[in-house]
Structure formats: C-alpha cells, structure tokens
Tab-separated table of C-alpha atoms and ligand atoms in Angstrom:
chain	number	residue	atom	x	y	z
A	1	MET	CA	322.959	157.206	192.286
A	2	ARG	CA	325.964	155.300	192.803
A	3	ILE	CA	328.929	156.195	194.833
A	4	LEU	CA	332.411	154.813	195.629
A	5	ILE	CA	333.789	155.033	198.957
A	6	VAL	CA	337.695	154.729	199.416
A	7	GLU	CA	338.634	154.248	202.877
A	8	ASP	CA	340.977	151.790	204.472
A	9	GLU	CA	339.844	151.963	208.099
A	10	PRO	CA	337.462	148.783	208.299
A	11	THR	CA	335.062	150.238	210.864
A	12	LEU	CA	334.757	153.729	209.175
A	13	GLN	CA	334.460	152.090	205.837
A	14	SER	CA	331.640	150.003	206.926
A	15	GLN	CA	329.956	152.930	208.838
A	16	LEU	CA	330.217	154.875	205.643
A	17	ALA	CA	328.994	152.381	203.354
A	18	GLN	CA	325.849	151.496	205.613
A	19	GLY	CA	324.971	155.258	206.123
A	20	ALA	CA	324.950	155.727	202.371
A	21	ARG	CA	323.187	152.710	201.423
A	22	GLU	CA	320.398	153.828	204.110
A	23	ALA	CA	320.265	156.980	202.224
A	24	GLY	CA	319.402	155.426	199.025
A	25	TYR	CA	322.675	154.990	197.048
A	26	ALA	CA	324.363	152.035	195.316
A	27	VAL	CA	327.496	151.813	197.114
A	28	ASP	CA	330.998	150.307	196.249
A	29	VAL	CA	334.008	150.303	198.608
A	30	ALA	CA	337.566	150.092	198.160
A	31	GLY	CA	340.323	149.767	201.144
A	32	ASN	CA	343.397	150.980	199.397
A	33	GLY	CA	344.520	153.499	197.003
A	34	VAL	CA	345.381	150.993	194.054
A	35	ASP	CA	341.884	149.330	194.106
A	36	GLY	CA	340.189	152.809	194.674
A	37	HIS	CA	341.800	154.428	191.685
A	38	TYR	CA	340.936	151.394	189.382
A	39	GLN	CA	337.259	151.403	190.365
A	40	GLY	CA	337.010	155.007	189.911
A	41	ASP	CA	338.822	154.848	186.643
A	42	THR	CA	336.784	152.145	185.196
A	43	GLU	CA	333.242	152.575	186.632
A	44	PRO	CA	330.864	155.646	186.177
A	45	TYR	CA	330.186	156.889	189.842
A	46	ASP	CA	328.014	159.633	190.582
A	47	ALA	CA	330.180	160.754	193.478
A	48	VAL	CA	333.337	159.484	195.464
A	49	VAL	CA	334.319	159.678	199.020
A	50	LEU	CA	337.952	159.515	199.125
A	51	ASP	CA	340.321	159.163	202.292
A	52	LEU	CA	343.508	160.934	201.511
A	53	GLY	CA	345.736	158.617	204.013
A	54	LEU	CA	345.548	155.234	202.172
A	55	PRO	CA	347.892	152.187	201.655
A	56	GLN	CA	349.458	151.336	198.341
A	57	MET	CA	348.741	154.622	196.683
A	58	ASP	CA	347.747	157.979	198.752
A	59	GLY	CA	344.445	159.722	198.123
A	60	ILE	CA	346.124	162.714	196.443
A	61	THR	CA	347.862	160.516	193.895
A	62	VAL	CA	344.591	158.748	193.189
A	63	LEU	CA	342.791	162.047	192.548
A	64	ARG	CA	345.606	163.447	190.438
A	65	LYS	CA	345.501	160.241	188.173
A	66	TRP	CA	341.638	160.492	187.825
A	67	ARG	CA	341.618	164.244	187.042
A	68	ALA	CA	344.671	163.616	184.412
A	69	ALA	CA	342.794	161.099	182.913
A	70	GLY	CA	339.581	163.318	182.176
A	71	ARG	CA	337.569	161.744	185.228
A	72	THR	CA	335.078	164.660	186.162
A	73	MET	CA	332.933	162.962	188.977
A	74	PRO	CA	332.556	164.935	192.053
A	75	VAL	CA	335.187	163.985	194.729
A	76	LEU	CA	334.945	164.579	198.582
A	77	ILE	CA	338.159	164.026	200.324
A	78	LEU	CA	338.507	163.070	204.038
A	79	THR	CA	341.234	164.616	205.902
A	80	ALA	CA	343.014	164.503	209.352
A	81	ARG	CA	342.238	167.019	211.869
A	82	ASP	CA	344.679	169.947	211.661
A	83	GLY	CA	345.768	168.804	208.038
A	84	TRP	CA	344.994	172.252	206.631
A	85	HIS	CA	347.837	171.423	204.065
A	86	GLU	CA	346.164	168.294	203.102
A	87	LYS	CA	342.986	170.315	202.093
A	88	VAL	CA	344.755	172.698	200.132
A	89	ALA	CA	346.712	169.986	198.226
A	90	GLY	CA	343.553	167.987	197.779
A	91	ILE	CA	341.545	170.798	196.568
A	92	ASP	CA	344.611	171.557	194.150
A	93	ALA	CA	344.610	168.166	193.082
A	94	GLY	CA	341.042	168.358	191.850
A	95	ALA	CA	338.756	167.721	195.029
A	96	ASP	CA	335.278	169.246	194.999
A	97	ASP	CA	334.700	169.295	198.628
A	98	TYR	CA	336.390	167.939	202.078
A	99	LEU	CA	335.423	166.775	205.378
A	100	THR	CA	337.763	166.615	208.426
A	101	LYS	CA	337.864	163.539	210.638
A	102	PRO	CA	335.913	162.885	212.743
A	103	PHE	CA	332.762	164.218	211.274
A	104	HIS	CA	328.962	163.344	211.449
A	105	MET	CA	327.298	160.889	208.716
A	106	GLU	CA	324.470	163.665	208.380
A	107	GLU	CA	327.362	166.251	207.373
A	108	LEU	CA	328.809	163.758	204.840
A	109	LEU	CA	325.568	162.854	203.469
A	110	ALA	CA	324.494	166.677	203.073
A	111	ARG	CA	327.608	167.435	201.190
A	112	LEU	CA	327.386	164.267	199.127
A	113	ARG	CA	323.766	165.567	198.167
A	114	GLY	CA	325.166	168.962	197.188
A	115	LEU	CA	327.887	167.640	195.125
A	116	ILE	CA	325.669	165.311	193.023
A	117	ARG	CA	322.958	168.050	192.741
A	118	ARG	CA	325.688	170.803	191.524
A	119	ALA	CA	327.210	168.178	189.042
A	120	GLY	CA	323.827	167.801	187.663
A	121	GLY	CA	323.452	171.479	187.223
A	122	HIS	CA	320.690	171.694	189.839
A	123	ALA	CA	320.341	174.834	192.018
A	124	SER	CA	317.778	173.446	194.510
A	125	SER	CA	317.362	170.155	196.694
A	126	GLU	CA	313.888	170.036	195.461
A	127	LEU	CA	314.063	168.501	191.831
A	128	VAL	CA	311.046	169.126	189.971
A	129	CYS	CA	309.475	167.706	186.647
A	130	GLY	CA	306.009	168.847	185.957
A	131	PRO	CA	303.970	167.403	188.915
A	132	LEU	CA	306.778	165.137	190.144
A	133	THR	CA	308.976	166.582	193.039
A	134	ILE	CA	311.921	164.720	194.708
A	135	ASP	CA	313.274	166.389	197.673
A	136	ILE	CA	316.826	164.615	198.007
A	137	ARG	CA	317.171	165.994	201.619
A	138	ASN	CA	314.719	163.205	202.862
A	139	SER	CA	314.282	161.201	199.643
A	140	ARG	CA	310.533	161.913	199.335
A	141	ALA	CA	308.950	161.844	196.044
A	142	THR	CA	305.682	163.627	195.522
A	143	VAL	CA	303.282	163.849	192.758
A	144	ASN	CA	300.961	167.164	193.238
A	145	GLY	CA	301.890	167.001	196.691
A	146	GLN	CA	300.864	163.417	197.117
A	147	ALA	CA	303.632	161.260	198.637
A	148	LEU	CA	304.825	158.308	196.232
A	149	THR	CA	305.556	154.949	197.946
A	150	LEU	CA	308.751	153.664	195.919
A	151	THR	CA	310.967	150.595	196.675
A	152	SER	CA	314.767	151.524	196.866
A	153	HIS	CA	315.455	150.668	193.466
A	154	GLU	CA	312.425	152.501	192.199
A	155	TYR	CA	313.827	155.479	194.016
A	156	ARG	CA	317.241	155.277	192.473
A	157	VAL	CA	315.874	154.871	188.920
A	158	LEU	CA	313.685	157.990	189.311
A	159	THR	CA	316.310	160.029	191.013
A	160	TYR	CA	318.769	159.183	188.317
A	161	LEU	CA	316.060	160.176	185.681
A	162	MET	CA	315.394	163.374	187.553
A	163	HIS	CA	318.890	164.415	187.810
A	164	HIS	CA	319.014	164.002	184.186
A	165	ARG	CA	315.613	165.094	183.017
A	166	ASP	CA	315.104	165.680	179.490
A	167	GLU	CA	318.069	163.631	178.532
A	168	VAL	CA	317.736	160.288	177.053
A	169	ILE	CA	319.247	157.405	179.447
A	170	SER	CA	319.957	154.224	178.134
A	171	ARG	CA	319.138	151.077	180.067
A	172	ALA	CA	323.042	150.387	180.213
A	173	ASP	CA	323.443	153.783	182.052
A	174	LEU	CA	320.546	153.020	184.394
A	175	VAL	CA	322.027	149.707	185.395
A	176	GLU	CA	325.294	151.292	185.915
A	177	HIS	CA	324.005	153.848	188.109
A	178	ILE	CA	321.513	151.947	190.417
A	179	TYR	CA	323.359	148.612	191.100
A	180	ALA	CA	326.616	148.252	193.367
A	181	GLN	CA	329.514	146.350	191.426
A	182	ASP	CA	328.765	143.080	193.302
A	183	PHE	CA	324.993	143.124	192.683
A	184	ASP	CA	323.820	140.538	190.332
A	185	ARG	CA	322.722	142.902	187.594
A	186	ASP	CA	319.955	142.034	184.877
A	187	SER	CA	319.038	144.944	182.437
A	188	ASN	CA	315.529	143.400	182.116
A	189	THR	CA	315.021	144.486	185.595
A	190	VAL	CA	315.369	148.102	184.692
A	191	GLU	CA	312.182	147.664	182.257
A	192	VAL	CA	310.359	146.247	185.555
A	193	PHE	CA	311.196	149.255	187.395
A	194	ILE	CA	310.185	151.603	184.641
A	195	ALA	CA	306.822	149.651	184.103
A	196	ARG	CA	306.107	149.959	188.066
A	197	LEU	CA	307.035	153.435	188.001
A	198	ARG	CA	304.867	154.402	185.287
A	199	LYS	CA	302.071	152.797	187.312
A	200	LYS	CA	302.687	155.174	190.213
A	201	LEU	CA	303.312	158.445	188.132
A	202	PRO	CA	301.115	160.451	185.855
A	203	PRO	CA	301.025	159.251	182.135
A	204	GLY	CA	303.615	160.743	179.941
A	205	LEU	CA	306.440	161.549	182.347
A	206	ILE	CA	308.700	158.559	181.387
A	207	GLU	CA	309.129	158.623	177.719
A	208	THR	CA	310.523	155.602	175.915
A	209	VAL	CA	312.898	156.478	173.274
A	210	ARG	CA	312.902	153.670	170.777
A	211	GLY	CA	316.188	151.870	170.685
A	212	LEU	CA	318.111	154.416	172.821
A	213	GLY	CA	316.373	154.487	176.318
A	214	TYR	CA	314.025	156.564	178.454
A	215	ARG	CA	313.755	160.146	179.039
A	216	LEU	CA	312.012	161.934	181.873
A	217	THR	CA	310.294	165.083	180.736
A	218	ALA	CA	307.434	167.138	181.863
A	219	PRO	CA	304.399	166.575	179.785
A	220	GLN	CA	303.306	169.467	177.369
B	301	CA	CA1	343.348	156.219	206.172
C-alpha cells in the first residue's frame, strides 16, 4: 500500500512519513499544495493524508480539484484545533475522515487502516483468503494460524493482493503500489517477491494470469 502525505511543517512531515513507513507503507511526501495536488493527480495512492493549511494552494482547494477530476482515493484531512468549520468544509469537499492537531500517530495509523480497508470493501481488520490471514492492525500474516516471516516488500505485495483478492493485478500495478516515488523501481523485482511469497504460502494461492498479472484467490 502506498500513501501520500501532504504537510508543510517539516518536523511533522518527517514524523508522519517515518511512522507510516514503520507501519509498512510506501510513503511519498509533499510540502506544499501545488506539489501535493500534482502528485495525487498523477500517482495511484491507496490513501492520502492532507493538511489543510498549506502554502501555494490550500488543502480544501487541493481536495476539491482531485474530486472534480474524479480522483476517488481515501483522503484523511488534518485540521487545526477548534477548526470545526474546516472539518465541515473538508468533508463537504470530499474528505473521508479527519484528525485534529495535535494527534497521536497510533490514531492516524488506525484511521488510515480503516480508510484503506473500507475503500477495498472489507468489513474487518482481518483479511482472509483460504488458509491465509493478514491482520492489518499488527501487520501479522498467518497460514493456518502459523506466523509467516515476511520482508517489508513481501508484506506490501501480499497486502495489496489481499486487499484486491480475486482481482487480476498487473505487475505495473504492484510496482506502483509497493514503492515510493523516489525508489529505484524495477518491475522484475516483483517477480522475485512473488516467487519468494509462493515458497512461503500454500500452493495455488497466488495464480499467474498469463500476460495480465497475478491473482490471489482461495484454492478450490
Ligand atoms: Ca500546515
């Protein structure tokens, strides 16, 4: 899962980015509204954290432009304390959730998990596919109750496939959702991650759909 953080305050921006990376996300950051708008308009994020008070273009305008252009990714806005009117304006502009500054990182991460889960149509924090379960609250993957040891990239690939189970996901999609923008991307590494995951998972869970990509599906 890949997220965008748009926050102009450098200390908060780096705290947010670090916390989200530690939670397993690929993270891009922007420090003003113009850059943030451009990134959210051109890259396929699974969720966005958007501060409303931003230089160059305010957060409400950024959000309105995304929504007017048909960008449907979940957006969590950050508002100033006592800024109830900001919350109303933000939600009316298309925000899915909000947090009031200051907040705890744990709460932000919980809200992000909820947004991403609901965007994928999942009712529970436990994603299940046959014998495989991922608990997104603690990033734990298990097969028949036995814990799996995964690298951060393997976890991202598997979580993305789990959020989109039974869908065919192309290699290009996987690349865009597991790497941050500044990462040296190589789509061949996706094949390597898939091969490693298959060794750790029961056979048949990750199908190759020739010429199209991969599909995670419960074995019949
Ligand atoms: Ca700000």
